[in-house]
């Protein structure tokens, strides 16, 4: 583990390395406590590099050097210096190229950081992104050093019959003492962060795919023995991803094998190592008895995401870590489009926007704000953020909006053609679209460079006499840490003018801004657009499809918003109008409640919710999303300051109850209708019916104290979606009831040997609103099945409590923070990356009401003053306090 050197890495300091490593031969002699790694590196001095005397400095992280040779001869101790974190050859040979052989010794069994080579349930596996390879051997561990890897793995045949690495399989055979070996060769040069190795005793499910040019590919999914039956959906998703990338982006797979390995201890979701994706098993294993519909959708998206990286990330990688969004934002965009094509596009888009607003907006509006392409970092692990991933994806989506769909595809083709086999930059990417479109995207490029969510305000006025609509739009970008002055952005706003019949209206002419294909292009601070030839006053449907990730406020009549929520022909626009109405109401209501007044429960809004539920023309998944009121965190974010989570919870609960009481009978009938189902299928339409059914169950349960209906729903559930939903309703609406206690005990008994399902049990209890949940969470942290060493379990309990339980975590007495701080410090000693990630739950502390703000600050100061903080955690805590 590295100590904090305080070093800050800056984008402007980038320069190419003086040395290259065109070939890397690795031999692993695996042993849990004493693994030997022999790295034979062909080293070349780069053309144009400085004088021959330039030292060669290799990165390490906690390494133990066993021996060092150049061209087969030992290197004299005077010619190098070595520490766990660095190996410097003072004067490398004068020859243009030479072979350096580095032998290191590792203890994978003791590696609790889950970076580098470690053991998960007896299986050796690796995680090298971002800087884990330097925990395996001394290397130029940076993404612009591309090397062709040959890997020989030696291990005990009994405990590790399976030996996998990147690329294509080569020679295998026996060794003395019950050991054996396998050789893998990856012909595609790759950066060290894409290196992977897996060795252990796993079961495999195989399949085959033939690419459109006729290349047969052997597909393998490796899981723990006995879990083979839960891989069918992942395999199907993989094959659908492969076809989709050929069809939509023209990209074909390039190796003879594609392997996926599921492991139970993993810091992230999954990793796109070339030809050998390693997955958190949560994103591979699914069947109807153990996975919810959300799990199925996540598996589909993440399998696709990692597969798509083969072209966006692997074949074309990042020049340096500042360019992380080049692979992540682009690949998220690709997996979003894939899911939209596989499911309902409108529903998918609404879910994406909810996620973006829930995770990225608070980041952009708080102390951890950074541009999609950061300019500096102290710990790169802390930049695997919603901004890089989700906002990065939105920026790519906007490029498509700006240049048009066809030109976008041409730009992607040009990007692949130009940079295949290279380590590229965001500039390279955007240039491809400039070149195919002939457009100057320099103002657009600010989306990569400026942090903060732009604010857009709009106001429309209509003159019947002139048949003219005047639309005034203004943009501003708020200051963010380190960036007080902002430049004006190019904001593409998709829109529609909605006529009295709900259909979009046309216009004769427009002036004041570029308007093309239903998109207004804002480039100045203020635009005054005049639309002529408009016969009747239209309603304004602005930022359709969330074409730009901005905070939009439109000055408009409540009646217009209600109209759009019912009639906007664009389903996204319809949802957005409803959501704005709900958020505004809930904010007002929460303020009333905090001030000792009555809640706000508008009858027209309550009626609207009933009408949406009953509207058969809308697909069930859409109705389920519309009826899911903004979360407490959503309301808090939109309030922005002086946040009292208890008042927000009360406002939300009272509105749920008002809707439930007004439409109880109709909801019961609809619930019964949605409950009629044939055999289970994970497809989007069936999942949508289950989603609507379970949202309705929550409303019905909110009407009173009778826990029996939810308990019956729990007992009668025939799949995990329904079972988990019923348990959540019991826990949230009927806390402490006999039925709830019984269901919790039943769930635990049924799934105690199934970690992924038991995670749900922890998660549901951690999310139960109310200050008293902390005591339950404390008790769960002492449960024998809880361990801070397993990231999934930790996220299920502590991650859920801190990020999805506003009233429990932000308890006014600060006890929630105290519990959280103790856990974070314990985790940090083992796994800094995960500790730092969890700690971001405190990022919005400044927007709390004064009493809570004070205790949150105390909690952060306590973390900051703790001894021996990792560089990861210190970075987050100090930026959060700054
Ligand atoms: Zn990714």
CSV table of C-alpha atoms in Angstrom, one decimal, residues 686-873:
chain,number,residue,atom,x,y,z
A,686,UNK,CA,-42.8,-9.0,-18.3
A,687,UNK,CA,-40.4,-7.1,-16.0
A,688,UNK,CA,-42.5,-3.9,-16.6
A,689,UNK,CA,-45.6,-5.7,-15.4
A,690,UNK,CA,-43.9,-6.9,-12.3
A,691,UNK,CA,-42.5,-3.4,-11.7
A,692,UNK,CA,-46.0,-1.8,-11.9
A,693,UNK,CA,-47.4,-4.5,-9.7
A,694,UNK,CA,-44.8,-3.9,-7.0
A,695,UNK,CA,-45.1,-0.1,-7.1
A,696,UNK,CA,-48.8,-0.5,-6.6
A,697,UNK,CA,-48.2,-2.9,-3.7
A,698,UNK,CA,-46.2,-0.2,-2.0
A,699,UNK,CA,-49.1,2.3,-2.5
A,700,UNK,CA,-51.6,-0.2,-1.2
A,701,UNK,CA,-49.5,-0.9,1.9
A,702,UNK,CA,-49.1,2.8,2.6
A,703,UNK,CA,-52.9,3.0,3.3
A,704,UNK,CA,-52.8,1.5,6.7
A,705,UNK,CA,-51.3,-0.7,9.4
A,706,UNK,CA,-52.5,-4.1,8.0
A,707,UNK,CA,-49.4,-6.0,7.0
A,708,UNK,CA,-51.3,-9.1,5.9
A,709,UNK,CA,-51.5,-8.2,2.1
A,710,UNK,CA,-47.8,-7.6,1.8
A,711,UNK,CA,-47.1,-10.7,3.8
A,712,UNK,CA,-49.3,-12.7,1.5
A,713,UNK,CA,-47.5,-11.2,-1.5
A,714,UNK,CA,-44.2,-12.3,0.1
A,715,UNK,CA,-45.4,-15.8,0.8
A,716,UNK,CA,-46.9,-16.2,-2.7
A,717,UNK,CA,-44.0,-14.8,-4.6
A,718,UNK,CA,-42.7,-17.1,-7.3
A,719,UNK,CA,-39.6,-15.1,-8.3
A,720,UNK,CA,-37.0,-12.9,-6.5
A,721,UNK,CA,-38.3,-9.7,-8.0
A,722,UNK,CA,-41.7,-10.1,-6.3
A,723,UNK,CA,-40.2,-11.6,-3.1
A,724,UNK,CA,-37.6,-8.9,-2.6
A,725,UNK,CA,-40.2,-6.2,-3.4
A,726,UNK,CA,-42.7,-7.6,-0.9
A,727,UNK,CA,-40.0,-7.8,1.8
A,728,UNK,CA,-39.0,-4.2,1.1
A,729,UNK,CA,-42.7,-3.1,1.4
A,730,UNK,CA,-43.0,-5.0,4.7
A,731,UNK,CA,-39.8,-3.4,6.1
A,732,UNK,CA,-40.6,0.1,4.9
A,733,UNK,CA,-44.3,0.3,5.6
A,734,UNK,CA,-44.8,-2.2,8.4
A,735,UNK,CA,-41.6,-2.0,10.4
A,736,UNK,CA,-41.6,-4.1,13.5
A,737,UNK,CA,-44.8,-6.0,12.7
A,738,UNK,CA,-45.0,-9.7,13.3
A,739,UNK,CA,-45.4,-10.3,9.6
A,740,UNK,CA,-42.2,-8.3,8.8
A,741,UNK,CA,-40.2,-10.1,11.4
A,742,UNK,CA,-41.4,-13.4,10.1
A,743,UNK,CA,-40.6,-12.6,6.5
A,744,UNK,CA,-37.1,-11.4,7.4
A,745,UNK,CA,-36.4,-14.6,9.3
A,746,UNK,CA,-37.7,-16.6,6.4
A,747,UNK,CA,-35.6,-14.8,3.9
A,748,UNK,CA,-32.5,-15.2,6.0
A,749,UNK,CA,-33.1,-18.9,6.5
A,750,UNK,CA,-33.8,-19.5,2.8
A,751,UNK,CA,-30.8,-17.7,1.5
A,752,UNK,CA,-28.1,-17.9,4.2
A,753,UNK,CA,-25.9,-19.9,1.9
A,754,UNK,CA,-26.3,-17.7,-1.1
A,755,UNK,CA,-24.2,-14.6,-0.7
A,756,UNK,CA,-25.7,-12.6,-3.5
A,757,UNK,CA,-29.2,-13.1,-2.3
A,758,UNK,CA,-28.3,-12.5,1.3
A,759,UNK,CA,-26.9,-9.2,0.2
A,760,UNK,CA,-30.4,-8.2,-0.7
A,761,UNK,CA,-31.5,-9.0,2.9
A,762,UNK,CA,-28.8,-6.6,4.2
A,763,UNK,CA,-29.7,-4.0,1.6
A,764,UNK,CA,-33.4,-3.9,2.2
A,765,UNK,CA,-33.0,-3.5,6.0
A,766,UNK,CA,-30.3,-0.8,5.5
A,767,UNK,CA,-32.6,1.2,3.3
A,768,UNK,CA,-35.6,1.3,5.7
A,769,UNK,CA,-36.3,5.0,6.3
A,770,UNK,CA,-36.2,6.4,9.8
A,771,UNK,CA,-33.6,7.3,12.4
A,772,UNK,CA,-34.2,4.0,14.3
A,773,UNK,CA,-32.8,2.0,11.3
A,774,UNK,CA,-29.3,2.8,12.6
A,775,UNK,CA,-29.7,0.4,15.5
A,776,UNK,CA,-30.7,-2.4,13.1
A,777,UNK,CA,-27.7,-1.6,10.9
A,778,UNK,CA,-25.4,-1.7,13.9
A,779,UNK,CA,-26.8,-5.1,14.7
A,780,UNK,CA,-26.4,-6.3,11.1
A,781,UNK,CA,-22.8,-5.1,11.1
A,782,UNK,CA,-22.3,-7.6,14.0
A,783,UNK,CA,-24.1,-10.4,12.1
A,784,UNK,CA,-21.8,-13.4,11.5
A,785,UNK,CA,-22.4,-13.1,7.8
A,786,UNK,CA,-21.2,-9.5,7.6
A,787,UNK,CA,-17.6,-8.8,6.7
A,788,UNK,CA,-15.9,-5.6,5.7
A,789,UNK,CA,-13.5,-7.7,3.5
A,790,UNK,CA,-16.2,-8.5,0.9
A,791,UNK,CA,-17.0,-5.4,-1.1
A,792,UNK,CA,-20.5,-6.6,-2.1
A,793,UNK,CA,-21.6,-7.3,1.4
A,794,UNK,CA,-20.1,-4.0,2.6
A,795,UNK,CA,-21.9,-2.0,-0.2
A,796,UNK,CA,-25.1,-3.9,0.6
A,797,UNK,CA,-25.2,-2.8,4.2
A,798,UNK,CA,-23.0,0.3,4.6
A,799,UNK,CA,-23.2,1.6,1.1
A,800,UNK,CA,-27.0,1.4,1.1
A,801,UNK,CA,-27.3,2.9,4.5
A,802,UNK,CA,-25.1,5.9,3.7
A,803,UNK,CA,-26.3,6.6,0.1
A,804,UNK,CA,-29.9,5.5,0.1
A,805,UNK,CA,-31.1,6.1,3.6
A,806,UNK,CA,-31.3,9.9,4.1
A,807,UNK,CA,-33.1,9.8,7.5
A,808,UNK,CA,-31.0,7.1,9.0
A,809,UNK,CA,-27.6,8.2,7.8
A,810,UNK,CA,-28.2,11.9,8.4
A,811,UNK,CA,-29.6,11.5,11.9
A,812,UNK,CA,-29.7,14.8,13.6
A,813,UNK,CA,-27.6,13.5,16.6
A,814,UNK,CA,-24.7,12.5,14.3
A,815,UNK,CA,-24.8,8.8,15.4
A,816,UNK,CA,-25.2,7.7,11.8
A,817,UNK,CA,-22.0,9.4,10.9
A,818,UNK,CA,-20.2,8.0,13.9
A,819,UNK,CA,-21.0,4.4,12.9
A,820,UNK,CA,-20.1,5.2,9.3
A,821,UNK,CA,-16.7,6.7,10.3
A,822,UNK,CA,-15.8,3.6,12.4
A,823,UNK,CA,-16.5,1.3,9.5
A,824,UNK,CA,-14.7,3.5,6.9
A,825,UNK,CA,-11.6,3.5,9.0
A,826,UNK,CA,-11.7,-0.2,9.4
A,827,UNK,CA,-12.1,-0.8,5.7
A,828,UNK,CA,-9.4,1.7,4.8
A,829,UNK,CA,-6.8,-0.5,6.6
A,830,UNK,CA,-7.6,-3.3,4.2
A,831,UNK,CA,-9.1,-1.8,1.0
A,832,UNK,CA,-8.5,1.9,0.5
A,833,UNK,CA,-10.2,2.0,-2.8
A,834,UNK,CA,-13.5,0.8,-1.4
A,835,UNK,CA,-13.2,3.0,1.7
A,836,UNK,CA,-12.7,6.1,-0.4
A,837,UNK,CA,-15.7,5.2,-2.6
A,838,UNK,CA,-17.9,4.8,0.4
A,839,UNK,CA,-16.7,8.1,1.9
A,840,UNK,CA,-18.2,10.1,-1.0
A,841,UNK,CA,-21.6,9.6,0.7
A,842,UNK,CA,-20.7,12.7,2.7
A,843,UNK,CA,-20.1,14.9,-0.3
A,844,UNK,CA,-23.3,16.9,0.0
A,845,UNK,CA,-22.9,17.7,3.7
A,846,UNK,CA,-22.9,21.5,3.1
A,847,UNK,CA,-26.5,21.5,1.9
A,848,UNK,CA,-27.8,20.0,5.2
A,849,UNK,CA,-29.7,22.2,7.7
A,850,UNK,CA,-27.3,23.8,10.2
A,851,UNK,CA,-27.5,21.3,13.0
A,852,UNK,CA,-26.8,18.3,10.8
A,853,UNK,CA,-24.2,20.3,8.9
A,854,UNK,CA,-22.2,20.8,12.1
A,855,UNK,CA,-22.2,17.1,13.0
A,856,UNK,CA,-21.3,16.0,9.5
A,857,UNK,CA,-18.4,18.4,9.5
A,858,UNK,CA,-17.2,16.9,12.8
A,859,UNK,CA,-17.4,13.4,11.3
A,860,UNK,CA,-15.3,14.5,8.4
A,861,UNK,CA,-12.7,16.2,10.6
A,862,UNK,CA,-12.5,13.1,12.7
A,863,UNK,CA,-11.7,11.1,9.5
A,864,UNK,CA,-9.2,13.7,8.4
A,865,UNK,CA,-7.3,13.5,11.7
A,866,UNK,CA,-7.2,9.7,11.9
A,867,UNK,CA,-3.7,8.1,11.7
A,868,UNK,CA,-2.4,6.2,8.7
A,869,UNK,CA,-5.2,7.2,6.2
A,870,UNK,CA,-4.6,5.8,2.7
A,871,UNK,CA,-3.9,8.3,-0.1
A,872,UNK,CA,-7.3,7.3,-1.5
A,873,UNK,CA,-9.3,8.2,1.5
